[in-house]
Amino acid sequence: KDRTREAVMNLLGGTCAGTFAFDLFGGSGILAFEAISRGAKQAVVWEILKARAADIRRFAQDLGIQDQVAVLATDVLRWTQDGGLTNPAWTSYCDAPWLLFVCPPYKMWESEGQDLRTTIEAWLAASPTGSLAAVEMEQETDEVLLPGGQAEIPRFVRVVRAQAGIGGFNQNLVLVRLVERIGPQRECSAGTEP
């Protein structure tokens, strides 16, 4: 996973500066920490395992960035389905592009592929113009599960794919850049944490 993280961050280049980073499948939270170290304003991490979520909070504290990292110990698929993105607190995140890290366990693409696609599409629809999603998956995963994988996906979402043989696995690192707003414009205002 370290080499995967390095490949993701190298592919992103200098795009972290000034963004809000959202790590939808936190694990260790390292992608959020990397984004903060590269200039992201804030990061929010979803980690379904409560012990890991506590570890992420502790690591953020150890790094002195606890005020920049929020950790939600919940299932991001369910959180999104339950309307988490429509929470008024999210208006505080609409004044800068989003950087989405979508790096679920690979088996989820097989067991919950359509739910993953629906979640990614909901996030892209809520994202401000200029946002970027970095999606990690095995090379064999059906591209139909990705935004941009089918012709009916709006033409203003540009998809860039890079294949990498990392750690013996063939993986796709997919970047989805929002070049025009998909969803309705939301008002920006001072909000609270999600």
PDB file of C-alpha atoms in Angstrom:
ATOM      1  CA  LYS A   1       0.000   0.000   0.000  1.00  0.00           C
ATOM      2  CA  ASP A   2       2.929   2.397   0.555  1.00  0.00           C
ATOM      3  CA  ARG A   3       3.845   2.184  -3.126  1.00  0.00           C
ATOM      4  CA  THR A   4       0.206   2.660  -4.072  1.00  0.00           C
ATOM      5  CA  ARG A   5       0.014   5.785  -1.906  1.00  0.00           C
ATOM      6  CA  GLU A   6       3.198   7.102  -3.490  1.00  0.00           C
ATOM      7  CA  ALA A   7       1.800   6.448  -6.981  1.00  0.00           C
ATOM      8  CA  VAL A   8      -1.467   8.216  -6.109  1.00  0.00           C
ATOM      9  CA  MET A   9       0.316  11.271  -4.698  1.00  0.00           C
ATOM     10  CA  ASN A  10       2.745  11.414  -7.660  1.00  0.00           C
ATOM     11  CA  LEU A  11      -0.172  11.240 -10.079  1.00  0.00           C
ATOM     12  CA  LEU A  12      -1.871  14.109  -8.252  1.00  0.00           C
ATOM     13  CA  GLY A  13       1.229  16.281  -8.415  1.00  0.00           C
ATOM     14  CA  GLY A  14       0.636  19.719  -6.915  1.00  0.00           C
ATOM     15  CA  THR A  15      -3.156  19.533  -6.977  1.00  0.00           C
ATOM     16  CA  CYS A  16      -3.558  19.262  -3.175  1.00  0.00           C
ATOM     17  CA  ALA A  17      -2.854  22.904  -2.368  1.00  0.00           C
ATOM     18  CA  GLY A  18      -5.948  24.823  -1.313  1.00  0.00           C
ATOM     19  CA  THR A  19      -8.336  21.846  -1.543  1.00  0.00           C
ATOM     20  CA  PHE A  20     -10.521  20.060   0.946  1.00  0.00           C
ATOM     21  CA  ALA A  21      -9.387  16.412   1.054  1.00  0.00           C
ATOM     22  CA  PHE A  22     -11.865  13.613   1.685  1.00  0.00           C
ATOM     23  CA  ASP A  23     -10.547  10.092   2.284  1.00  0.00           C
ATOM     24  CA  LEU A  24     -13.627   7.916   1.883  1.00  0.00           C
ATOM     25  CA  PHE A  25     -11.976   4.652   3.006  1.00  0.00           C
ATOM     26  CA  GLY A  26      -9.454   5.876   5.559  1.00  0.00           C
ATOM     27  CA  GLY A  27      -7.548   2.797   6.651  1.00  0.00           C
ATOM     28  CA  SER A  28      -4.560   4.478   8.279  1.00  0.00           C
ATOM     29  CA  GLY A  29      -5.579   7.986   7.161  1.00  0.00           C
ATOM     30  CA  ILE A  30      -2.238   8.423   5.423  1.00  0.00           C
ATOM     31  CA  LEU A  31      -3.731   9.873   2.218  1.00  0.00           C
ATOM     32  CA  ALA A  32      -5.423  12.615   4.236  1.00  0.00           C
ATOM     33  CA  PHE A  33      -2.178  13.304   6.098  1.00  0.00           C
ATOM     34  CA  GLU A  34      -0.264  13.444   2.797  1.00  0.00           C
ATOM     35  CA  ALA A  35      -2.828  15.870   1.370  1.00  0.00           C
ATOM     36  CA  ILE A  36      -2.493  18.157   4.418  1.00  0.00           C
ATOM     37  CA  SER A  37       1.314  18.029   4.141  1.00  0.00           C
ATOM     38  CA  ARG A  38       0.965  19.078   0.480  1.00  0.00           C
ATOM     39  CA  GLY A  39      -1.257  22.065   1.225  1.00  0.00           C
ATOM     40  CA  ALA A  40      -4.860  20.880   1.603  1.00  0.00           C
ATOM     41  CA  LYS A  41      -6.859  23.199   3.873  1.00  0.00           C
ATOM     42  CA  GLN A  42      -8.601  20.414   5.773  1.00  0.00           C
ATOM     43  CA  ALA A  43      -9.226  16.687   5.523  1.00  0.00           C
ATOM     44  CA  VAL A  44     -12.137  14.485   6.514  1.00  0.00           C
ATOM     45  CA  VAL A  45     -11.557  10.736   6.862  1.00  0.00           C
ATOM     46  CA  TRP A  46     -14.201   8.004   6.967  1.00  0.00           C
ATOM     47  CA  GLU A  47     -13.122   4.797   8.692  1.00  0.00           C
ATOM     48  CA  ILE A  48     -15.712   2.183   9.547  1.00  0.00           C
ATOM     49  CA  LEU A  49     -13.540   0.452  12.178  1.00  0.00           C
ATOM     50  CA  LYS A  50     -13.725   2.431  15.402  1.00  0.00           C
ATOM     51  CA  ALA A  51     -10.256   1.367  16.622  1.00  0.00           C
ATOM     52  CA  ARG A  52      -8.676   2.530  13.359  1.00  0.00           C
ATOM     53  CA  ALA A  53     -10.641   5.781  13.505  1.00  0.00           C
ATOM     54  CA  ALA A  54      -9.221   6.370  16.995  1.00  0.00           C
ATOM     55  CA  ASP A  55      -5.721   5.632  15.654  1.00  0.00           C
ATOM     56  CA  ILE A  56      -6.177   8.200  12.884  1.00  0.00           C
ATOM     57  CA  ARG A  57      -7.232  10.818  15.431  1.00  0.00           C
ATOM     58  CA  ARG A  58      -4.208   9.964  17.569  1.00  0.00           C
ATOM     59  CA  PHE A  59      -1.837  10.169  14.576  1.00  0.00           C
ATOM     60  CA  ALA A  60      -3.301  13.568  13.631  1.00  0.00           C
ATOM     61  CA  GLN A  61      -2.712  14.725  17.205  1.00  0.00           C
ATOM     62  CA  ASP A  62       0.881  13.394  17.128  1.00  0.00           C
ATOM     63  CA  LEU A  63       1.480  15.287  13.866  1.00  0.00           C
ATOM     64  CA  GLY A  64      -0.032  18.471  15.309  1.00  0.00           C
ATOM     65  CA  ILE A  65      -2.735  18.647  12.621  1.00  0.00           C
ATOM     66  CA  GLN A  66      -5.748  17.592  14.705  1.00  0.00           C
ATOM     67  CA  ASP A  67      -7.488  20.908  13.896  1.00  0.00           C
ATOM     68  CA  GLN A  68      -7.207  20.126  10.178  1.00  0.00           C
ATOM     69  CA  VAL A  69      -8.361  16.486  10.249  1.00  0.00           C
ATOM     70  CA  ALA A  70     -11.868  15.293  11.144  1.00  0.00           C
ATOM     71  CA  VAL A  71     -12.487  11.548  11.446  1.00  0.00           C
ATOM     72  CA  LEU A  72     -15.913   9.963  11.045  1.00  0.00           C
ATOM     73  CA  ALA A  73     -16.141   6.409  12.394  1.00  0.00           C
ATOM     74  CA  THR A  74     -18.871   5.316  10.027  1.00  0.00           C
ATOM     75  CA  ASP A  75     -19.520   3.555   6.727  1.00  0.00           C
ATOM     76  CA  VAL A  76     -19.133   6.163   3.980  1.00  0.00           C
ATOM     77  CA  LEU A  77     -21.487   4.271   1.631  1.00  0.00           C
ATOM     78  CA  ARG A  78     -24.290   4.388   4.181  1.00  0.00           C
ATOM     79  CA  TRP A  79     -23.400   7.962   5.226  1.00  0.00           C
ATOM     80  CA  THR A  80     -23.687   9.075   1.600  1.00  0.00           C
ATOM     81  CA  GLN A  81     -26.919   7.112   0.986  1.00  0.00           C
ATOM     82  CA  ASP A  82     -28.415   8.631   4.154  1.00  0.00           C
ATOM     83  CA  GLY A  83     -27.877  12.164   2.790  1.00  0.00           C
ATOM     84  CA  GLY A  84     -24.657  13.124   4.529  1.00  0.00           C
ATOM     85  CA  LEU A  85     -23.679  15.345   1.597  1.00  0.00           C
ATOM     86  CA  THR A  86     -26.881  17.375   1.964  1.00  0.00           C
ATOM     87  CA  ASN A  87     -26.117  18.221   5.606  1.00  0.00           C
ATOM     88  CA  PRO A  88     -25.981  22.045   5.959  1.00  0.00           C
ATOM     89  CA  ALA A  89     -22.544  21.675   7.603  1.00  0.00           C
ATOM     90  CA  TRP A  90     -21.152  20.822   4.160  1.00  0.00           C
ATOM     91  CA  THR A  91     -21.677  24.394   2.938  1.00  0.00           C
ATOM     92  CA  SER A  92     -18.378  25.260   4.629  1.00  0.00           C
ATOM     93  CA  TYR A  93     -16.632  22.954   2.144  1.00  0.00           C
ATOM     94  CA  CYS A  94     -17.903  24.492  -1.080  1.00  0.00           C
ATOM     95  CA  ASP A  95     -15.510  27.420  -1.435  1.00  0.00           C
ATOM     96  CA  ALA A  96     -12.591  25.346  -2.775  1.00  0.00           C
ATOM     97  CA  PRO A  97     -12.171  22.249  -4.965  1.00  0.00           C
ATOM     98  CA  TRP A  98     -12.388  18.848  -3.350  1.00  0.00           C
ATOM     99  CA  LEU A  99      -9.789  16.115  -3.519  1.00  0.00           C
ATOM    100  CA  LEU A 100     -11.511  12.747  -3.115  1.00  0.00           C
ATOM    101  CA  PHE A 101      -9.561   9.610  -2.277  1.00  0.00           C
ATOM    102  CA  VAL A 102     -11.592   6.521  -3.130  1.00  0.00           C
ATOM    103  CA  CYS A 103      -9.375   3.552  -2.242  1.00  0.00           C
ATOM    104  CA  PRO A 104     -11.700   0.840  -0.931  1.00  0.00           C
ATOM    105  CA  PRO A 105     -10.648  -2.737  -0.251  1.00  0.00           C
ATOM    106  CA  TYR A 106     -10.434  -4.344  -3.701  1.00  0.00           C
ATOM    107  CA  LYS A 107     -13.027  -6.989  -2.881  1.00  0.00           C
ATOM    108  CA  MET A 108     -15.617  -4.221  -2.491  1.00  0.00           C
ATOM    109  CA  TRP A 109     -15.533  -3.618  -6.253  1.00  0.00           C
ATOM    110  CA  GLU A 110     -16.900  -7.150  -6.674  1.00  0.00           C
ATOM    111  CA  SER A 111     -19.293  -7.257  -3.738  1.00  0.00           C
ATOM    112  CA  GLU A 112     -20.508  -3.644  -3.710  1.00  0.00           C
ATOM    113  CA  GLY A 113     -19.432  -2.245  -7.080  1.00  0.00           C
ATOM    114  CA  GLN A 114     -22.703  -0.546  -7.941  1.00  0.00           C
ATOM    115  CA  ASP A 115     -22.911   1.041  -4.474  1.00  0.00           C
ATOM    116  CA  LEU A 116     -19.357   2.334  -4.938  1.00  0.00           C
ATOM    117  CA  ARG A 117     -20.256   3.842  -8.314  1.00  0.00           C
ATOM    118  CA  THR A 118     -23.389   5.458  -6.863  1.00  0.00           C
ATOM    119  CA  THR A 119     -21.333   6.888  -4.001  1.00  0.00           C
ATOM    120  CA  ILE A 120     -18.662   8.289  -6.339  1.00  0.00           C
ATOM    121  CA  GLU A 121     -21.334   9.835  -8.558  1.00  0.00           C
ATOM    122  CA  ALA A 122     -23.020  11.453  -5.516  1.00  0.00           C
ATOM    123  CA  TRP A 123     -19.695  12.926  -4.415  1.00  0.00           C
ATOM    124  CA  LEU A 124     -18.947  14.252  -7.907  1.00  0.00           C
ATOM    125  CA  ALA A 125     -22.420  15.778  -8.102  1.00  0.00           C
ATOM    126  CA  ALA A 126     -21.834  17.591  -4.787  1.00  0.00           C
ATOM    127  CA  SER A 127     -18.258  18.655  -5.613  1.00  0.00           C
ATOM    128  CA  PRO A 128     -17.327  22.198  -6.624  1.00  0.00           C
ATOM    129  CA  THR A 129     -15.891  22.763 -10.103  1.00  0.00           C
ATOM    130  CA  GLY A 130     -12.223  21.814 -10.304  1.00  0.00           C
ATOM    131  CA  SER A 131     -12.552  18.920  -7.865  1.00  0.00           C
ATOM    132  CA  LEU A 132     -10.583  15.734  -8.416  1.00  0.00           C
ATOM    133  CA  ALA A 133     -11.299  12.121  -7.467  1.00  0.00           C
ATOM    134  CA  ALA A 134      -8.473   9.596  -7.234  1.00  0.00           C
ATOM    135  CA  VAL A 135      -9.964   6.106  -7.489  1.00  0.00           C
ATOM    136  CA  GLU A 136      -7.916   2.955  -6.889  1.00  0.00           C
ATOM    137  CA  MET A 137      -8.968  -0.434  -8.202  1.00  0.00           C
ATOM    138  CA  GLU A 138      -7.566  -3.619  -9.658  1.00  0.00           C
ATOM    139  CA  GLN A 139      -6.875  -3.514 -13.363  1.00  0.00           C
ATOM    140  CA  GLU A 140      -9.414  -6.289 -13.981  1.00  0.00           C
ATOM    141  CA  THR A 141     -12.273  -4.343 -12.382  1.00  0.00           C
ATOM    142  CA  ASP A 142     -14.984  -3.536 -14.921  1.00  0.00           C
ATOM    143  CA  GLU A 143     -14.718   0.116 -15.977  1.00  0.00           C
ATOM    144  CA  VAL A 144     -18.515   0.301 -16.141  1.00  0.00           C
ATOM    145  CA  LEU A 145     -18.318   0.776 -12.363  1.00  0.00           C
ATOM    146  CA  LEU A 146     -16.437   4.064 -12.798  1.00  0.00           C
ATOM    147  CA  PRO A 147     -17.867   7.483 -13.556  1.00  0.00           C
ATOM    148  CA  GLY A 148     -16.838   8.056 -17.161  1.00  0.00           C
ATOM    149  CA  GLY A 149     -16.853   4.330 -17.853  1.00  0.00           C
ATOM    150  CA  GLN A 150     -20.000   4.578 -19.935  1.00  0.00           C
ATOM    151  CA  ALA A 151     -20.970   6.967 -22.705  1.00  0.00           C
ATOM    152  CA  GLU A 152     -23.943   8.453 -20.823  1.00  0.00           C
ATOM    153  CA  ILE A 153     -21.722   9.951 -18.119  1.00  0.00           C
ATOM    154  CA  PRO A 154     -21.679  13.734 -18.724  1.00  0.00           C
ATOM    155  CA  ARG A 155     -18.961  14.894 -21.137  1.00  0.00           C
ATOM    156  CA  PHE A 156     -17.692  17.500 -18.685  1.00  0.00           C
ATOM    157  CA  VAL A 157     -16.163  14.817 -16.478  1.00  0.00           C
ATOM    158  CA  ARG A 158     -12.737  14.018 -17.886  1.00  0.00           C
ATOM    159  CA  VAL A 159     -11.217  10.684 -16.869  1.00  0.00           C
ATOM    160  CA  VAL A 160      -7.495   9.947 -16.888  1.00  0.00           C
ATOM    161  CA  ARG A 161      -6.321   6.392 -16.237  1.00  0.00           C
ATOM    162  CA  ALA A 162      -2.851   5.228 -15.338  1.00  0.00           C
ATOM    163  CA  GLN A 163      -1.989   1.577 -14.951  1.00  0.00           C
ATOM    164  CA  ALA A 164       0.665   0.520 -12.510  1.00  0.00           C
ATOM    165  CA  GLY A 165       2.086  -2.810 -11.464  1.00  0.00           C
ATOM    166  CA  ILE A 166       2.437  -2.195  -7.747  1.00  0.00           C
ATOM    167  CA  GLY A 167       3.353  -4.860  -5.226  1.00  0.00           C
ATOM    168  CA  GLY A 168       2.558  -7.658  -7.653  1.00  0.00           C
ATOM    169  CA  PHE A 169      -0.969  -6.337  -8.318  1.00  0.00           C
ATOM    170  CA  ASN A 170      -2.082  -4.713 -11.517  1.00  0.00           C
ATOM    171  CA  GLN A 171      -3.978  -1.632 -10.462  1.00  0.00           C
ATOM    172  CA  ASN A 172      -5.727   1.267 -12.096  1.00  0.00           C
ATOM    173  CA  LEU A 173      -5.256   4.668 -10.562  1.00  0.00           C
ATOM    174  CA  VAL A 174      -8.096   6.688 -12.014  1.00  0.00           C
ATOM    175  CA  LEU A 175      -8.403  10.453 -11.845  1.00  0.00           C
ATOM    176  CA  VAL A 176     -11.812  11.992 -12.457  1.00  0.00           C
ATOM    177  CA  ARG A 177     -11.624  15.788 -12.802  1.00  0.00           C
ATOM    178  CA  LEU A 178     -14.788  17.852 -12.578  1.00  0.00           C
ATOM    179  CA  VAL A 179     -14.381  20.547 -15.215  1.00  0.00           C
ATOM    180  CA  GLU A 180     -17.931  21.839 -14.863  1.00  0.00           C
ATOM    181  CA  ARG A 181     -20.327  21.643 -11.949  1.00  0.00           C
ATOM    182  CA  ILE A 182     -22.650  18.610 -12.157  1.00  0.00           C
ATOM    183  CA  GLY A 183     -25.049  19.235  -9.275  1.00  0.00           C
ATOM    184  CA  PRO A 184     -26.917  22.396  -8.281  1.00  0.00           C
ATOM    185  CA  GLN A 185     -24.827  25.246  -6.876  1.00  0.00           C
ATOM    186  CA  ARG A 186     -24.879  25.369  -3.096  1.00  0.00           C
ATOM    187  CA  GLU A 187     -24.509  28.482  -1.012  1.00  0.00           C
ATOM    188  CA  CYS A 188     -21.241  28.842   0.835  1.00  0.00           C
ATOM    189  CA  SER A 189     -21.352  29.879   4.457  1.00  0.00           C
ATOM    190  CA  ALA A 190     -19.501  29.268   7.659  1.00  0.00           C
ATOM    191  CA  GLY A 191     -20.478  25.771   8.721  1.00  0.00           C
ATOM    192  CA  THR A 192     -19.532  23.211  11.280  1.00  0.00           C
ATOM    193  CA  GLU A 193     -17.807  19.868  10.966  1.00  0.00           C
ATOM    194  CA  PRO A 194     -19.842  17.171   9.247  1.00  0.00           C
TER     195      PRO A 194
END
